Coordinates of C-alpha atoms and ligand atoms in Angstrom, one line a residue:
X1 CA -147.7 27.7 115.0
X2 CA -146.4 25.9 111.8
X3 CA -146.2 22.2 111.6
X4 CA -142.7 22.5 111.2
X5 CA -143.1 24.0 114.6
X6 CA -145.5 21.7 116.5
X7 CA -143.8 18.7 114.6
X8 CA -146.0 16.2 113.0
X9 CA -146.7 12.3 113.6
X10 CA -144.5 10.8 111.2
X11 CA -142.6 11.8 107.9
X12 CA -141.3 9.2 105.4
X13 CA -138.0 10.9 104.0
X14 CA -136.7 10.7 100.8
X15 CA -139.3 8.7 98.7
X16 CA -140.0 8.2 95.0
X17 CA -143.8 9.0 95.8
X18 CA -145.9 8.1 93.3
X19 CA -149.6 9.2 92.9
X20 CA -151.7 8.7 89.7
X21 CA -151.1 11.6 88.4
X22 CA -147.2 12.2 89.3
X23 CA -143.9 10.5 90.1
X24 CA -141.3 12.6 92.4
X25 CA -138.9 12.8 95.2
X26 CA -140.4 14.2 98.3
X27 CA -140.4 13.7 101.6
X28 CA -144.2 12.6 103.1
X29 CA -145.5 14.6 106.5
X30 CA -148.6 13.0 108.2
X31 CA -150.5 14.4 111.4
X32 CA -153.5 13.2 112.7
X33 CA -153.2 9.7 110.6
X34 CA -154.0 12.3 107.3
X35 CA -151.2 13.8 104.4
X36 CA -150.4 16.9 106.3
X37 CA -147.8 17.8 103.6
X38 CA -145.2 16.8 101.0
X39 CA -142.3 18.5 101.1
X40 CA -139.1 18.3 98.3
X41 CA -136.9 15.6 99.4
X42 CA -135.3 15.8 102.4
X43 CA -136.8 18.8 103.0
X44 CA -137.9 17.1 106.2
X45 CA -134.9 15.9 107.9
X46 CA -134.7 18.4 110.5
X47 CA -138.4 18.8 111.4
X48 CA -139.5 17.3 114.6
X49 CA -141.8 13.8 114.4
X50 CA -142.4 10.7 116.7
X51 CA -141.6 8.5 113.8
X52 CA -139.3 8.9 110.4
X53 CA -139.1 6.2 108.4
X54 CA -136.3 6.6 105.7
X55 CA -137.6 5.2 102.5
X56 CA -134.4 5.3 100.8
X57 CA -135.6 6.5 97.4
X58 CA -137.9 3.9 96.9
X59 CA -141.5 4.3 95.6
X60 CA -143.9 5.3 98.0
X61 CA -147.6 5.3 97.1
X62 CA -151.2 5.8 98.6
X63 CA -152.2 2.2 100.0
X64 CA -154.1 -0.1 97.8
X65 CA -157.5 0.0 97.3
X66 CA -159.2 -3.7 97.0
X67 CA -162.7 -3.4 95.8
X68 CA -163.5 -7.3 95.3
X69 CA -162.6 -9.0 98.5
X70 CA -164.9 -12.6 99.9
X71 CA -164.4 -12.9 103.8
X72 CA -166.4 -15.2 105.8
X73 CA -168.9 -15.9 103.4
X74 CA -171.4 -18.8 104.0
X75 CA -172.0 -21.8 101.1
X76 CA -172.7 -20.0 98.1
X77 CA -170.5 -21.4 95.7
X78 CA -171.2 -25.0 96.3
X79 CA -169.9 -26.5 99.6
X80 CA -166.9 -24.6 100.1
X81 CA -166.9 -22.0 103.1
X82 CA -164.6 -19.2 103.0
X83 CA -160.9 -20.0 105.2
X84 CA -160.6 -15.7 105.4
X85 CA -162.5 -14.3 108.4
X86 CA -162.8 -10.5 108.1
X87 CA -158.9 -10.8 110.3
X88 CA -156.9 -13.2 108.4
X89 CA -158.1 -11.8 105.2
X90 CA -157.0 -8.2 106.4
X91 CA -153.8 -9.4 108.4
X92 CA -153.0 -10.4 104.6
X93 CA -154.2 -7.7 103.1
X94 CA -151.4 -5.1 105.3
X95 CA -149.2 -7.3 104.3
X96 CA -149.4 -7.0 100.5
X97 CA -150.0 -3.1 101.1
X98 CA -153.7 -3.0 100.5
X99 CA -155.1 -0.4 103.6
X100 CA -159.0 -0.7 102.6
X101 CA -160.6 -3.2 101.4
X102 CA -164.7 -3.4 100.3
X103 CA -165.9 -7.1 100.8
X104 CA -169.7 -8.7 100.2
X105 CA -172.8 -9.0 102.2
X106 CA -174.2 -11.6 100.4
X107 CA -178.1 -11.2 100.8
X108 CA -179.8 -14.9 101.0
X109 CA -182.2 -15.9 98.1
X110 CA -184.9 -16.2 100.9
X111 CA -184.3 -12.8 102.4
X112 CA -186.5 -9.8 101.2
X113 CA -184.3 -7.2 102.8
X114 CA -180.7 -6.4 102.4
X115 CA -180.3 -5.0 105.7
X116 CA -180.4 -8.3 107.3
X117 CA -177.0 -9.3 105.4
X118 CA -175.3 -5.2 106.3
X119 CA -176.0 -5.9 109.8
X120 CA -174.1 -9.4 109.8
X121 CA -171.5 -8.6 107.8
X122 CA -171.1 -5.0 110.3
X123 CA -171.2 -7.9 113.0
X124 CA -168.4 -9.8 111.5
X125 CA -165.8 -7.2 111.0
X126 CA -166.3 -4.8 113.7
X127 CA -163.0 -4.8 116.0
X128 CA -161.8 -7.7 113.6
X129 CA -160.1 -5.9 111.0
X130 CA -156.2 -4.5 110.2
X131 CA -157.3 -2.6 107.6
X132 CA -160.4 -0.3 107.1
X133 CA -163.0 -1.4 104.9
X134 CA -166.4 -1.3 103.4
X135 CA -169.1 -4.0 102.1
X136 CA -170.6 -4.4 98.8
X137 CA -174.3 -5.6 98.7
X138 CA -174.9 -8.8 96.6
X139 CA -178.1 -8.7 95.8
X140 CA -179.7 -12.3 95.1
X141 CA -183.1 -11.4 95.4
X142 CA -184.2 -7.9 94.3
X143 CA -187.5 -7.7 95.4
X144 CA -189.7 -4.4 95.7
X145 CA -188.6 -4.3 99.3
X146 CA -185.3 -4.7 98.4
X147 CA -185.3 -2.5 95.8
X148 CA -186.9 0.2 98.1
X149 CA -183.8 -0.3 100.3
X150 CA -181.5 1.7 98.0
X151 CA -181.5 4.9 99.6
X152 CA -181.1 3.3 103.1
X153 CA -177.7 1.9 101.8
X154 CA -177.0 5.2 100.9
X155 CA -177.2 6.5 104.0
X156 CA -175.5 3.8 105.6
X157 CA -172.2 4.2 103.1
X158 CA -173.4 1.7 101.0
X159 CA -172.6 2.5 97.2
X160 CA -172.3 -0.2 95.1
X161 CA -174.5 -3.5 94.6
X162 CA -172.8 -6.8 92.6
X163 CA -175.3 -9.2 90.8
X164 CA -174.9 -12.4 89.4
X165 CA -175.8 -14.0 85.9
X166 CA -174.7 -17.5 87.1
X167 CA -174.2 -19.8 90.3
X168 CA -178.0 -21.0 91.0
X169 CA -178.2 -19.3 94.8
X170 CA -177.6 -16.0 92.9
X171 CA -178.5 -16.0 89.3
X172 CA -180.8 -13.4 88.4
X173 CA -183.3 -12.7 85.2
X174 CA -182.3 -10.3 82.4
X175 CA -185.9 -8.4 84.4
X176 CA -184.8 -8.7 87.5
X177 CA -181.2 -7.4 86.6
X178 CA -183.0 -4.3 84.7
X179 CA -185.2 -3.8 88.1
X180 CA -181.8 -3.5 89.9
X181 CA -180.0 -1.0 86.9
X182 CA -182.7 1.1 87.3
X183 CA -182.8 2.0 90.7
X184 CA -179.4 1.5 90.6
X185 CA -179.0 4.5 88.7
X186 CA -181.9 6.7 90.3
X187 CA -180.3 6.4 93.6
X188 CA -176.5 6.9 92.8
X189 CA -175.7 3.3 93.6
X190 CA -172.7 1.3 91.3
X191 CA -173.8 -1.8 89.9
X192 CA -171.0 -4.9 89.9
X193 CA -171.8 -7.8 87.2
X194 CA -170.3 -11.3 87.3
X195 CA -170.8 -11.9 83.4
X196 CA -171.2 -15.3 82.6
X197 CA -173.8 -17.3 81.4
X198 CA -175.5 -19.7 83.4
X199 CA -177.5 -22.0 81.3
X200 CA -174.8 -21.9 78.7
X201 CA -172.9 -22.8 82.0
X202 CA -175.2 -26.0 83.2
X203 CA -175.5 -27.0 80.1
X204 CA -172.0 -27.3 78.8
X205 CA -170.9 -29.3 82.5
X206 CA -174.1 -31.3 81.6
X207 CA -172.2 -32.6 78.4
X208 CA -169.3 -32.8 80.1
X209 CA -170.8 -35.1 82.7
X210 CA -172.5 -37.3 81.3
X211 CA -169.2 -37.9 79.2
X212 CA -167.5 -38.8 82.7
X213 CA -165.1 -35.4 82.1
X214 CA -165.0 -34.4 85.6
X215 CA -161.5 -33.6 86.7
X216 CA -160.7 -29.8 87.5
X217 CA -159.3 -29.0 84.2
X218 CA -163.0 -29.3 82.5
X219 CA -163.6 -26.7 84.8
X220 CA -162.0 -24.0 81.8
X221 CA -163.8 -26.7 79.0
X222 CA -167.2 -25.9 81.0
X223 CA -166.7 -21.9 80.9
X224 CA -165.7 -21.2 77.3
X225 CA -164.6 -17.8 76.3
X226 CA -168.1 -17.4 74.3
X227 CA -169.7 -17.7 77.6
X228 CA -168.3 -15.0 79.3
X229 CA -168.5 -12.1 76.2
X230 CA -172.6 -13.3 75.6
X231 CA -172.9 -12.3 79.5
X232 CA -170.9 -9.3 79.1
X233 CA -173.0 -8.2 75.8
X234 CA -176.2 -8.6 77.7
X235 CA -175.3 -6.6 80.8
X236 CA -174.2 -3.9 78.3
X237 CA -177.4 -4.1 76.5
X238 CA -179.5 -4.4 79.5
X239 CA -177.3 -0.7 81.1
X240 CA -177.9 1.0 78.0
X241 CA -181.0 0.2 77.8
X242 CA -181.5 1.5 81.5
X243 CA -178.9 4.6 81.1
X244 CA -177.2 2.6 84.1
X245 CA -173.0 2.2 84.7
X246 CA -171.9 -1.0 84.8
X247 CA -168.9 -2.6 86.4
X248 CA -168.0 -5.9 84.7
X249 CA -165.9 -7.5 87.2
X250 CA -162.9 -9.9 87.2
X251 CA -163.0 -10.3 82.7
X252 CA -160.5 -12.8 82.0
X253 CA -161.0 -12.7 78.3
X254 CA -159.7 -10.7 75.5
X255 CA -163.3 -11.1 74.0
X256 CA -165.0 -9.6 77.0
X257 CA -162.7 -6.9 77.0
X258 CA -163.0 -6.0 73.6
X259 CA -167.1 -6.0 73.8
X260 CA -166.1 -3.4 76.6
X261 CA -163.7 -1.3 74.8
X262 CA -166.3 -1.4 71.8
X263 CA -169.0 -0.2 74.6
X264 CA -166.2 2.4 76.0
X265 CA -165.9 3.9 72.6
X266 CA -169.8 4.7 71.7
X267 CA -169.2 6.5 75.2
X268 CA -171.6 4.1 77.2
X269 CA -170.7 4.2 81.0
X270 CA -169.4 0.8 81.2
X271 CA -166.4 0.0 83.7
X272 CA -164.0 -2.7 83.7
X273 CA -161.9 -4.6 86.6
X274 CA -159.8 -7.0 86.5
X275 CA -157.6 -9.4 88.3
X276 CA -153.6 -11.0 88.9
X277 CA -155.0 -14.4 88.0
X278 CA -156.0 -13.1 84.2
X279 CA -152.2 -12.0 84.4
X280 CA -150.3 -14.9 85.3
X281 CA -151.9 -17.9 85.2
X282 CA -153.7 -19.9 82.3
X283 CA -155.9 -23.0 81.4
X284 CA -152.5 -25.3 82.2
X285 CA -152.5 -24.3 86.0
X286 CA -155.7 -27.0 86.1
X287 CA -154.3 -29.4 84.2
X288 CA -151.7 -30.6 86.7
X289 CA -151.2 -34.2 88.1
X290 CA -154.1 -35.7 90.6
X291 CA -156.5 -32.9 91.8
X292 CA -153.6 -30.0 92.6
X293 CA -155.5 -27.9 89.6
X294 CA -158.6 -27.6 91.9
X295 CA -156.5 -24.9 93.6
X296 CA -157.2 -22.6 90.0
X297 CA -160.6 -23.2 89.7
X298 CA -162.2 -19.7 89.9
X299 CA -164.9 -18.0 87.6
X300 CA -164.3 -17.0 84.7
X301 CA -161.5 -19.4 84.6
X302 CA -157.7 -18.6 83.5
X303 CA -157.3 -18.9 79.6
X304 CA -155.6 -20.5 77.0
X305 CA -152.1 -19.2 77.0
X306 CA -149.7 -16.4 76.3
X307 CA -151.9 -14.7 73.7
X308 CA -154.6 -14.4 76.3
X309 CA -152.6 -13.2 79.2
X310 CA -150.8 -9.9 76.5
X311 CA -154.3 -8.9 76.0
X312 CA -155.1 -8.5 79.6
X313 CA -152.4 -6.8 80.1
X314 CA -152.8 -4.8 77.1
X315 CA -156.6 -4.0 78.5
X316 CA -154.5 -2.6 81.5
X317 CA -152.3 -0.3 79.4
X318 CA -154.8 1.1 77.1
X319 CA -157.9 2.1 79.5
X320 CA -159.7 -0.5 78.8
X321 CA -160.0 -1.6 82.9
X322 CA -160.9 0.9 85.2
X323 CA -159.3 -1.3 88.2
X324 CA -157.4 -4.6 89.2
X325 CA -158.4 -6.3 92.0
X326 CA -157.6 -9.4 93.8
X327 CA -160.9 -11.4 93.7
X328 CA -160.0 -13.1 96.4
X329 CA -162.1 -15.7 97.7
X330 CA -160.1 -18.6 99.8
X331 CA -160.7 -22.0 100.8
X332 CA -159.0 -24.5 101.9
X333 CA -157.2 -27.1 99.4
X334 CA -156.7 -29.9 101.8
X335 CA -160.1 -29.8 103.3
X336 CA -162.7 -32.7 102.2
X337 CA -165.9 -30.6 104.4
X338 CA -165.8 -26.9 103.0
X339 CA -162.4 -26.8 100.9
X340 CA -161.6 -27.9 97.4
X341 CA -161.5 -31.4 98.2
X342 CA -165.0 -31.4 99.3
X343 CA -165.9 -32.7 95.3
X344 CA -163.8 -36.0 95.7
X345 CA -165.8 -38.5 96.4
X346 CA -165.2 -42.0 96.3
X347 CA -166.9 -42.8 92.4
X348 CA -164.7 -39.8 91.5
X349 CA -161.3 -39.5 93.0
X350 CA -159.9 -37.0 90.9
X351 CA -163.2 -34.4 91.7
X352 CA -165.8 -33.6 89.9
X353 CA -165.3 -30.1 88.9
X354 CA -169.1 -28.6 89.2
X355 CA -169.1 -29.1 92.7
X356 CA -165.0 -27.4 92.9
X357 CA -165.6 -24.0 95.5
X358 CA -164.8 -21.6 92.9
X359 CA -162.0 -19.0 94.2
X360 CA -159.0 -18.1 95.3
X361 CA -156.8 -16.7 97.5
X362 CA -155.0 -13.0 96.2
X363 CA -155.4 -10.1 98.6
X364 CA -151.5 -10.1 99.7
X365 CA -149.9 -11.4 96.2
X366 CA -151.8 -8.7 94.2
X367 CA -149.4 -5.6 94.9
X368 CA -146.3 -7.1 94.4
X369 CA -147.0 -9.7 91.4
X370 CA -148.2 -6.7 89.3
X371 CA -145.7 -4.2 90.6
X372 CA -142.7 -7.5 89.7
X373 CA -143.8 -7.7 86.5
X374 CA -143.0 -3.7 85.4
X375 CA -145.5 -3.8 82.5
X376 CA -147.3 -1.1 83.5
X377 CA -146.2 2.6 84.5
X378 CA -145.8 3.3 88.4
X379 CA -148.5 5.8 87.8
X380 CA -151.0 3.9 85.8
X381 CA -150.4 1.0 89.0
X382 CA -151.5 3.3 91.2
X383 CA -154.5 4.7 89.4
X384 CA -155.7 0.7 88.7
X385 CA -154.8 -0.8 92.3
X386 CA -155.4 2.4 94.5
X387 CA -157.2 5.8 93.1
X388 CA -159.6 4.1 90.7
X389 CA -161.0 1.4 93.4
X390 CA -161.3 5.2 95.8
X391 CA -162.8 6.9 92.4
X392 CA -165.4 4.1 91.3
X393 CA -167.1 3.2 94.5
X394 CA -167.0 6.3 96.0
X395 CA -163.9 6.6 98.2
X396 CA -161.8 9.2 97.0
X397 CA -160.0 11.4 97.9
X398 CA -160.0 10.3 101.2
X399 CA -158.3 7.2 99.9
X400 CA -156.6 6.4 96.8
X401 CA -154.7 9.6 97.1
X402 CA -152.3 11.7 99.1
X403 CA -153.9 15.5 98.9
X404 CA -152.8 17.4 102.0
X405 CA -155.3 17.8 105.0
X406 CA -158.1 15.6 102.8
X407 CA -156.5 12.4 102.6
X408 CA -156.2 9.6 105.3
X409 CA -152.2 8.7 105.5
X410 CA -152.3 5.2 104.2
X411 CA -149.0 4.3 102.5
X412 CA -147.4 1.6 101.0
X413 CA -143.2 2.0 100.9
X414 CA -141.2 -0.2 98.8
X415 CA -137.5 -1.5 98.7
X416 CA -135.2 0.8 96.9
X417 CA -133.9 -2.5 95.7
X418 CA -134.6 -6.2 96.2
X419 CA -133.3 -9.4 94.8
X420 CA -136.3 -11.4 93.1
X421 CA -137.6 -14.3 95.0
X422 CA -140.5 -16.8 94.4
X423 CA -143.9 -16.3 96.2
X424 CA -144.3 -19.0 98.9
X425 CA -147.6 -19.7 100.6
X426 CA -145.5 -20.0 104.0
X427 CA -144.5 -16.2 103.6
X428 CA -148.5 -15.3 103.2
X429 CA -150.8 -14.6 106.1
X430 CA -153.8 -15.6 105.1
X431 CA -155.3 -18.5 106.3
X432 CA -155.3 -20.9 103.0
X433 CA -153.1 -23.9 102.8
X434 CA -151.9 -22.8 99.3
X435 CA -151.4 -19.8 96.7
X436 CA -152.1 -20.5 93.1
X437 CA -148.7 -18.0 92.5
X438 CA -146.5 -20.6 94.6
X439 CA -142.8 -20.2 92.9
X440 CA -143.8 -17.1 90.9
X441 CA -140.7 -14.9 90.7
X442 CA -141.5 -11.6 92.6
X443 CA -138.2 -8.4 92.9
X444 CA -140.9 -6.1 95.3
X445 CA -142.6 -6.3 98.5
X446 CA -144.2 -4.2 100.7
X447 CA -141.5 -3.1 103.2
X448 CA -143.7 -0.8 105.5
X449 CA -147.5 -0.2 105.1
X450 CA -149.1 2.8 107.4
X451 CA -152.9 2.9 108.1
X452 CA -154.2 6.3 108.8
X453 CA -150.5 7.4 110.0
X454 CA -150.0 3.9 112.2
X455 CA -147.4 1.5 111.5
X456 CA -149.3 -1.6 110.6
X457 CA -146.4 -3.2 108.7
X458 CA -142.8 -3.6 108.8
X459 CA -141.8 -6.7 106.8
X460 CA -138.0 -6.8 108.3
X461 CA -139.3 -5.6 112.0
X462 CA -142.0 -7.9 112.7
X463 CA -144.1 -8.2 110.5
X464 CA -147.5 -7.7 110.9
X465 CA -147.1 -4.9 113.9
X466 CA -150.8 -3.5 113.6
X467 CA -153.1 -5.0 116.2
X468 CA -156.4 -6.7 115.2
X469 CA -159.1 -4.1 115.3
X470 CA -157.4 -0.5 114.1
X471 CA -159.3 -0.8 111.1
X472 CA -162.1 1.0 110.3
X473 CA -165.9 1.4 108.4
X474 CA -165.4 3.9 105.7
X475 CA -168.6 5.5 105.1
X476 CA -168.9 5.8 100.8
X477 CA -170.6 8.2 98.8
X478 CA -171.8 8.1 95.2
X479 CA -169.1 7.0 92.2
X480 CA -166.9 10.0 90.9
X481 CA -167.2 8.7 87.8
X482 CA -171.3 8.4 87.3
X483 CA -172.5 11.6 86.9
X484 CA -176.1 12.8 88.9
X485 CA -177.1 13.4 85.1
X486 CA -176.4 11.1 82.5
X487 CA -175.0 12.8 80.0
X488 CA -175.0 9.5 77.4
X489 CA -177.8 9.1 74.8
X490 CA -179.0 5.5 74.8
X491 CA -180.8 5.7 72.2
X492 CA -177.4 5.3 70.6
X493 CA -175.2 2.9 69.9
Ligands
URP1 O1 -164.4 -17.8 91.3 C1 -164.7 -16.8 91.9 N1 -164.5 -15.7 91.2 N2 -165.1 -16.8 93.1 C2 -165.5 -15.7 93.9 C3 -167.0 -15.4 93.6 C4 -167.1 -14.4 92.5 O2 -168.0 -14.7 91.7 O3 -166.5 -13.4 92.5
ZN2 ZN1 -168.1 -12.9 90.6
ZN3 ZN1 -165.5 -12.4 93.6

């Protein structure tokens, strides 16, 4: 019997359905929470399902993809503890239309084995979740045990490790990180760098301190741009060196990007992500009365101005970034323990911005600030916030795209139309007490988001109207886009 037969789950009528590769109106068919079919529009109508949802002609488009999300991390950053548990942070995450995210499992320095960090983070998420999801390893000590652990995380869907060239608990050597590249590469495993320096780092808020410049806007003075493109030149050496892809994650400057792009064009494997607050927000968001800028301190920090913000965006439109993600990574503002105001003290009541938890919240905002702002095609938005994510860390097609009987049926629908209105933090349900985007002007919104064919949700019908726990462990493979051979020469370049 046909499906049109038999019926099917749910179709969404009547969408603009956008994949990376192709913008249309058709009508969606989903059975057995996967793309069973699409159909011209309307096409549908008559065919029996439990569920239609009409989308009006609005945009419908394979969930987002997250690939850089913290959730219940411990103290790395300094004092501040994480506010997102592995079920706030996806509760937000349906609501901004994101259906998988891949968060950390930060090994401790004084672990040799990076299966004791899997397990916990497995522990921590299991039955917890909205949305499915996967973990990246953060490798802080890549010892020959350690090391030897690669294939295991292959077989347990591991595919991608992130290492750190600053933050003392994480920091590696420019040895250490080769030791990782290497097997890295032999075992089909991603490698995520946070590009900055570190000793330029501790040096420069050295100066700054014993000048008494504490307050969170010498948080940007401490981070110059210089700091970040040294880093990001060095992880490129040290890949090619190797014959390893890299992932530079969250760039905020236009002179990281364009060490990429210069990498990109001698054809060196080198990927780039990165995130809303390199889009909207700039060294002023710091600089605000009191200690309110302590809610924009992340790593690297927002830049200059205008100038600074085009060239991100510019990165986006050219190729330069492979993917945008949210980075986020919440605490609490109003919390003197483990939030932002854990560096007042009472010789320094405005902070002092080394000990600042760096990070913030982003996972429901990222969607629809980037969608608002129409600067990039509906296309090219998918391929950065959904397809790539599934592409790079090994994902796709089962997510990231909408291929009949392969993909799962995770969908974001839009509003045909809606009147802009400014992000509020009371509208977002994460658990932070604040969003750095507060009053940015916003004319989309997730209006329904499906998981695997289920309802999760329906902003005018209640909301979030998933339960806690649907989400699942997505099992990864290797990166679509590192080949099993190399094919680059690195003797080149
Ligand atoms: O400031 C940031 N980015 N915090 C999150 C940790 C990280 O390095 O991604
Ligand atoms: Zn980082
Ligand atoms: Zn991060």
């Amino acid at each position: 019997m046909s499906l049109f037969e038999t019926g099917l789950d749910c179709i969404v009528l009547n969408g603009t359905v956008v994949t990376a590769a192709d913008i249309g109106r058709y009508d969606v068919g989903i059975k057995d929470g996967k793309i069973a079919l699409l159909a011209p529009a309307l096409a549908l109508a008559n065919v029996p399902a439990s569920r239609v949802i009409d989308a009006e002609g609005a945009y419908v488009m394979p969930g987002g993809v997250d690939a850089h999300v913290h959730l219940a991390e411990p103290e790395l950053f300094g004092k501040g503890r994480s506010v997102d548990d592995y079920t706030s942070g996806t509760r937000s995450a349906i609501a901004g239309g994101t259906t998988t995210i891949i968060a950390f499992a930060p090994q401790d320095k004084k672990d040799s084995s990076l299966l004791i960090a899997l397990d916990d983070v497995h522990q921590k998420a299991v039955k917890n979740t909205y949305c499915d999801y996967s973990f990246h390893m953060i490798v802080s000590n890549p010892c020959q045990q350690v090391l030897d652990e690669f294939p295991v995380l292959r077989e347990r869907g591991i595919s991608s490790v992130k290492i750190y060239m600053t933050y003392e608990a994480l920091q590696l050597r420019d040895r250490q990180i080769l030791d990782v590249l290497l097997q890295a590469r032999t075992h089909g495993v991603t490698t995520m760098v946070h590009a900055e320096n570190g000793d330029m780092l501790s040096w420069m808020t050295e100066q700054l301190e014993s000048r008494a410049l504490l307050a969170p806007k010498y948080h940007v003075t401490s981070r110059p741009p210089i700091l970040e493109r040294e880093a990001t030149n060095r992880a490129i050496a040290l890949g090619q060196l190797v014959g390893a892809p890299i992932l530079i994650v969250h760039v905020s400057s236009p002179q990281a990007a364009n060490a990429i792009r210069e990498a990109q064009t001698h054809g060196l494997p080198v990927f780039a992500e990165t995130c809303p607050q390199y889009l909207f927000l700039t060294r002023s968001d710091l600089d605000q009365p009191g200690f309110e800028g302590a809610k924009c301190v992340c790593s690297p920090p927002p830049r200059d101005g205008p100038s600074d913000l085009e060239a991100i965006w510019k990165g986006l439109e050219n190729g330069t970034f492979t993917i945008l993600s949210s980075d986020h990574c919440a605490f609490l503002y109003d919390d003197a323990v483990h939030g932002k105001k854990s560096a007042i003290s009472e010789d320094a009541p405005l902070g002092r911005f080394k000990y600042i938890p760096n990070g913030c919240p982003g996972v429901e905002t990222r969607l629809p600030l980037v969608l608002s702002a129409t600067r990039l095609r509906p296309q090219r938005f998918v391929e950065l916030t959904s397809t790539n994510p599934a592409k790079l860390y090994g994902l796709y097609p089962q997510k990231g795209a909408l291929i009949p009987g392969v993909s799962d049926a995770d969908l974001v629908i839009w509003y045909p139309e809606l009147e802009p209105f400014p992000v509020t933090n009371a509208a977002l349900h994460h658990s932070a007490d604040y969003t750095p985007f507060e009053g940015h002007r916003v004319c989309q919104w997730p209006r329904y988001t499906l998981l695997r064919g289920e309802l999760v949700w329906d902003r005018d019908n209640g909301g979030i109207v998933g339960a806690k726990g649907v989400g699942q462990f997505v099992h990864r493979g290797r990166s679509a886009f590192c080949d099993e051979q190399p094919p680059w020469d690195v003797d080149q370049y």
